[in-house]
mmCIF file with all atom_site columns, C-alpha atoms in Angstrom:
data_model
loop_
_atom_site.group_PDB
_atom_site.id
_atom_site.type_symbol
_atom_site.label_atom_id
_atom_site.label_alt_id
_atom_site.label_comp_id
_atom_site.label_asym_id
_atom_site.label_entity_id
_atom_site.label_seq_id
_atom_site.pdbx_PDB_ins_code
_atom_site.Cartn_x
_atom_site.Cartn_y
_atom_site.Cartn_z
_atom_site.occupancy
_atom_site.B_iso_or_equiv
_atom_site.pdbx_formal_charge
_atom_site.auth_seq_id
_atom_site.auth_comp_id
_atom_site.auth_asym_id
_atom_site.auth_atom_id
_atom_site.pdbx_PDB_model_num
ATOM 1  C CA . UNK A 1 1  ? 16.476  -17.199 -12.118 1.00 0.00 ? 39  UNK A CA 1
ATOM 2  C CA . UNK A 1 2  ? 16.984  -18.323 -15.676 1.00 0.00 ? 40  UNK A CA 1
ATOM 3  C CA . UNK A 1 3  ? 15.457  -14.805 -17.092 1.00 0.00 ? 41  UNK A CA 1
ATOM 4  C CA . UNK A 1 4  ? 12.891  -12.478 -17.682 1.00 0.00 ? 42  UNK A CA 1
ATOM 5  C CA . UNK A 1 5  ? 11.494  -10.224 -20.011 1.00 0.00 ? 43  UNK A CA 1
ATOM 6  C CA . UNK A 1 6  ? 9.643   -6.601  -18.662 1.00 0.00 ? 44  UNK A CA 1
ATOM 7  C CA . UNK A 1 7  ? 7.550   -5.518  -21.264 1.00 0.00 ? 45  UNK A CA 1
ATOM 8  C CA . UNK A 1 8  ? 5.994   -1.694  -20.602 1.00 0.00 ? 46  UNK A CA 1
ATOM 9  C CA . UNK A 1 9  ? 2.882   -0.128  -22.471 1.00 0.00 ? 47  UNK A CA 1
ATOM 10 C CA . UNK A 1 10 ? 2.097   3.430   -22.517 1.00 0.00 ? 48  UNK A CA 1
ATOM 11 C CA . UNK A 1 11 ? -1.213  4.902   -23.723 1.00 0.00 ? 49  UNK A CA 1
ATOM 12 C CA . UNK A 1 12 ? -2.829  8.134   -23.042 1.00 0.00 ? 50  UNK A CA 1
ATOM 13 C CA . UNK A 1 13 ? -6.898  8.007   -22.511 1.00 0.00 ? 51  UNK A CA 1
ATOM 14 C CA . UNK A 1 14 ? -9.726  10.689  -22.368 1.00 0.00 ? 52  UNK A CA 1
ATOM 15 C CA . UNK A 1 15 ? -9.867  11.477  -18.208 1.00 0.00 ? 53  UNK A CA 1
ATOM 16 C CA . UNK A 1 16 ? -13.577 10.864  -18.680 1.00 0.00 ? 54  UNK A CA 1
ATOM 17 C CA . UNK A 1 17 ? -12.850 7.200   -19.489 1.00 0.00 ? 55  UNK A CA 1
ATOM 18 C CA . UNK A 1 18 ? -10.434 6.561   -16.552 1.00 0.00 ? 56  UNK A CA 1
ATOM 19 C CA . UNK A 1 19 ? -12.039 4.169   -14.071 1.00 0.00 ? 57  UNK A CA 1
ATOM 20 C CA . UNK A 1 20 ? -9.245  5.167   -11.512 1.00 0.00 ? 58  UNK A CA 1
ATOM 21 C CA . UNK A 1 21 ? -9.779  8.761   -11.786 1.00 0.00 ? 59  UNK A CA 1
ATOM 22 C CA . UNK A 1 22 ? -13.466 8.095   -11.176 1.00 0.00 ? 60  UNK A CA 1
ATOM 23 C CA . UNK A 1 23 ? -13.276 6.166   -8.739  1.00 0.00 ? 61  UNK A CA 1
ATOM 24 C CA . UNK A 1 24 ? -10.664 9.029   -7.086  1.00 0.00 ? 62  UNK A CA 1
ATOM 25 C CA . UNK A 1 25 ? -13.088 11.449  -7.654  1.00 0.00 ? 63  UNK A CA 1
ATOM 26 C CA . UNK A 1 26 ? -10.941 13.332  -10.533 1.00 0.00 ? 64  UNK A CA 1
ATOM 27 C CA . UNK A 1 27 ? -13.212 14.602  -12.775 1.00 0.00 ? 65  UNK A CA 1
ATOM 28 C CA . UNK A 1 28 ? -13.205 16.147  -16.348 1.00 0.00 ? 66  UNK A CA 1
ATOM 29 C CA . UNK A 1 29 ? -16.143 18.236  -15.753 1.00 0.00 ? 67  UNK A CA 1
ATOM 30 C CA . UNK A 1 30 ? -13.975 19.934  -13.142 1.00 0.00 ? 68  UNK A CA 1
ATOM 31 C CA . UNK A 1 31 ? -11.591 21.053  -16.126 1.00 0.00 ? 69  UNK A CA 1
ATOM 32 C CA . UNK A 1 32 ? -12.662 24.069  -17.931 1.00 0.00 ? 70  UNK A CA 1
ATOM 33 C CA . UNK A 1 33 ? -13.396 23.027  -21.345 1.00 0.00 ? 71  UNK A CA 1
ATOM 34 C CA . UNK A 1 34 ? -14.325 26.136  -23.674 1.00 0.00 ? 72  UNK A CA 1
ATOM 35 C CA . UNK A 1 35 ? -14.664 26.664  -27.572 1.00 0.00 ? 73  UNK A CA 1
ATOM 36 C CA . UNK A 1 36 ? -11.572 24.976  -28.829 1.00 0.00 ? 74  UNK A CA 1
ATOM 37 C CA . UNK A 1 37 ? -10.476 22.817  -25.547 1.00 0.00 ? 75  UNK A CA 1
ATOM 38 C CA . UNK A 1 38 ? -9.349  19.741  -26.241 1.00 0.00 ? 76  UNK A CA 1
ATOM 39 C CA . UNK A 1 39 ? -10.988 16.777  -23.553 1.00 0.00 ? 77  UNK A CA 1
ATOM 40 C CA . UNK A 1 40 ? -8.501  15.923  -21.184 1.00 0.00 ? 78  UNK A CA 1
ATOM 41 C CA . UNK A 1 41 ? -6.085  12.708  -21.449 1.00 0.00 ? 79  UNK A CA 1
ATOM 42 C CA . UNK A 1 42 ? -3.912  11.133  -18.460 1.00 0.00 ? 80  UNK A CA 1
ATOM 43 C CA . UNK A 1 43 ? -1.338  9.089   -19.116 1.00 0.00 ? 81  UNK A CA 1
ATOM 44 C CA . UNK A 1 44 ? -1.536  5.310   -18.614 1.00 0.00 ? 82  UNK A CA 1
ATOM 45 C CA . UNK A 1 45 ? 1.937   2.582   -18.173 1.00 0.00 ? 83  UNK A CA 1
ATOM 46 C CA . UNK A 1 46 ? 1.439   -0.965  -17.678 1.00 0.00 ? 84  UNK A CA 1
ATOM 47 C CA . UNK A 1 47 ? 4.073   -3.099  -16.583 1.00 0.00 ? 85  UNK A CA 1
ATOM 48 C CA . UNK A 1 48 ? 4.385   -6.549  -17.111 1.00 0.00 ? 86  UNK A CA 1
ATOM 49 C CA . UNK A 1 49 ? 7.397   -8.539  -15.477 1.00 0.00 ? 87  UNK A CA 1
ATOM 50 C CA . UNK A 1 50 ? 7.533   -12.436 -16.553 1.00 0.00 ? 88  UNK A CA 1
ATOM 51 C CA . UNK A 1 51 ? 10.026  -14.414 -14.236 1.00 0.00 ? 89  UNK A CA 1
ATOM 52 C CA . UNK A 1 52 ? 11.590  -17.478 -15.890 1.00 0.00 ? 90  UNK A CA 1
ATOM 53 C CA . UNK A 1 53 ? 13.232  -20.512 -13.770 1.00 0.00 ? 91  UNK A CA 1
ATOM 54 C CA . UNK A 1 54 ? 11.721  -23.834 -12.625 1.00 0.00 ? 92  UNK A CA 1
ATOM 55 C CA . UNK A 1 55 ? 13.767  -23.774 -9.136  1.00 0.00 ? 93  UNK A CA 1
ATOM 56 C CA . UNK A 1 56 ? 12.264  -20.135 -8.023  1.00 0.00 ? 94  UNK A CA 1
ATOM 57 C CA . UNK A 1 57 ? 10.331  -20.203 -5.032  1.00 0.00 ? 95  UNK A CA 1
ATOM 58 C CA . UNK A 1 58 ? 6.840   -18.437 -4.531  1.00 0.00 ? 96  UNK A CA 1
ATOM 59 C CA . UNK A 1 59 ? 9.118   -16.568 -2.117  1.00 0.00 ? 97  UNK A CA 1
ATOM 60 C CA . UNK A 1 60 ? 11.583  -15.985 -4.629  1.00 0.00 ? 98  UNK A CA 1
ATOM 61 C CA . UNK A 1 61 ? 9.378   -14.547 -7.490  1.00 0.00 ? 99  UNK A CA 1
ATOM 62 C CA . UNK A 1 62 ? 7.408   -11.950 -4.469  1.00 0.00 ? 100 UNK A CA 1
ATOM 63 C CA . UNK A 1 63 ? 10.789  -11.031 -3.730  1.00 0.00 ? 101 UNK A CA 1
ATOM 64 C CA . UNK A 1 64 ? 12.206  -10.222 -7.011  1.00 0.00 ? 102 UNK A CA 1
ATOM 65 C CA . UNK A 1 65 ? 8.779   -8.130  -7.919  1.00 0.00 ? 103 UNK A CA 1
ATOM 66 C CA . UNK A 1 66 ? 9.251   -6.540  -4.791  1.00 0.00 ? 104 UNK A CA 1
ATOM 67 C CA . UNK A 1 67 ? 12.778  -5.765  -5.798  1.00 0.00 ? 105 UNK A CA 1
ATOM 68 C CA . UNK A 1 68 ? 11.508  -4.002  -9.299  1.00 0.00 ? 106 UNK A CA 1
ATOM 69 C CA . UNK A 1 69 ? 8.522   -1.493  -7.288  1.00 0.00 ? 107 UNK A CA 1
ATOM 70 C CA . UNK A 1 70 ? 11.741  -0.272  -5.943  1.00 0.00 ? 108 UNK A CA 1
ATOM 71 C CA . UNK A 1 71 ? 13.046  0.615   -9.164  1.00 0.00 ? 109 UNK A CA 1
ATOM 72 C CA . UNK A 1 72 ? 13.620  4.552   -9.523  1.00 0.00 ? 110 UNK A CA 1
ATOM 73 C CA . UNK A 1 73 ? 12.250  4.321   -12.965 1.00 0.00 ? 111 UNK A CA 1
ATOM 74 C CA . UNK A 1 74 ? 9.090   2.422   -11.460 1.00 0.00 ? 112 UNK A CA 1
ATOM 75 C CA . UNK A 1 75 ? 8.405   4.847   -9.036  1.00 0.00 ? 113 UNK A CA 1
ATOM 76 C CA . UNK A 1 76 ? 8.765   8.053   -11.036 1.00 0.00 ? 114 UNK A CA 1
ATOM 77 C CA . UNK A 1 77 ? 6.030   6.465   -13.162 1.00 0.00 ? 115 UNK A CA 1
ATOM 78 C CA . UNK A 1 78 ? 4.017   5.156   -10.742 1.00 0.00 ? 116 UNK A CA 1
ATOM 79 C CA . UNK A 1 79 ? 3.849   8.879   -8.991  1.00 0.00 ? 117 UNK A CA 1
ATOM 80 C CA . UNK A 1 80 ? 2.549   10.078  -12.253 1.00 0.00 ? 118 UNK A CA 1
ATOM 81 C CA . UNK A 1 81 ? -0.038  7.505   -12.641 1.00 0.00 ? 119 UNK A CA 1
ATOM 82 C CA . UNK A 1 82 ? -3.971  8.571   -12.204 1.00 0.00 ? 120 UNK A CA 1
ATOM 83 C CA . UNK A 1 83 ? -4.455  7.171   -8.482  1.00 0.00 ? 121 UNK A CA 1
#
């Protein structure tokens, strides 16, 4: 491994527009929304983890990406994630 860069993007989107949540079957209707409600948002992180190094193996790169789900950081976010 010669390096890599992890770069992380965090957005927050209206529930209604969450494909995920859809597809779930989490719905913004099912939120009360009254005179002065504001439309639900969920949060949204992206991770993207670029490997650098000629001599890594197809093995090699599975197995460090495997390595980094296992990060604590990783999995906090993940468990807040819409499904």
């Amino acid at each position: 491994l010669e390096g890599g860069c992890v770069e992380l993007e965090h957005k927050k989107i209206y529930l209604k527009d969450c494909e995920e949540c859809v597809s779930a079957g989490i719905s913004a209707e099912s939120r009360p929304q009254g005179k002065g409600k504001k439309e639900p948002k969920v949060d949204v992180f992206e991770r993207s983890i670029t490997l650098h190094g000629n001599a890594l193996t197809e093995k090699d790169r599975k197995n460090l990406l495997r390595i980094a789900d296992m990060c604590p950081v990783h999995r906090t976010l993940e468990a807040i994630q819409p499904p």
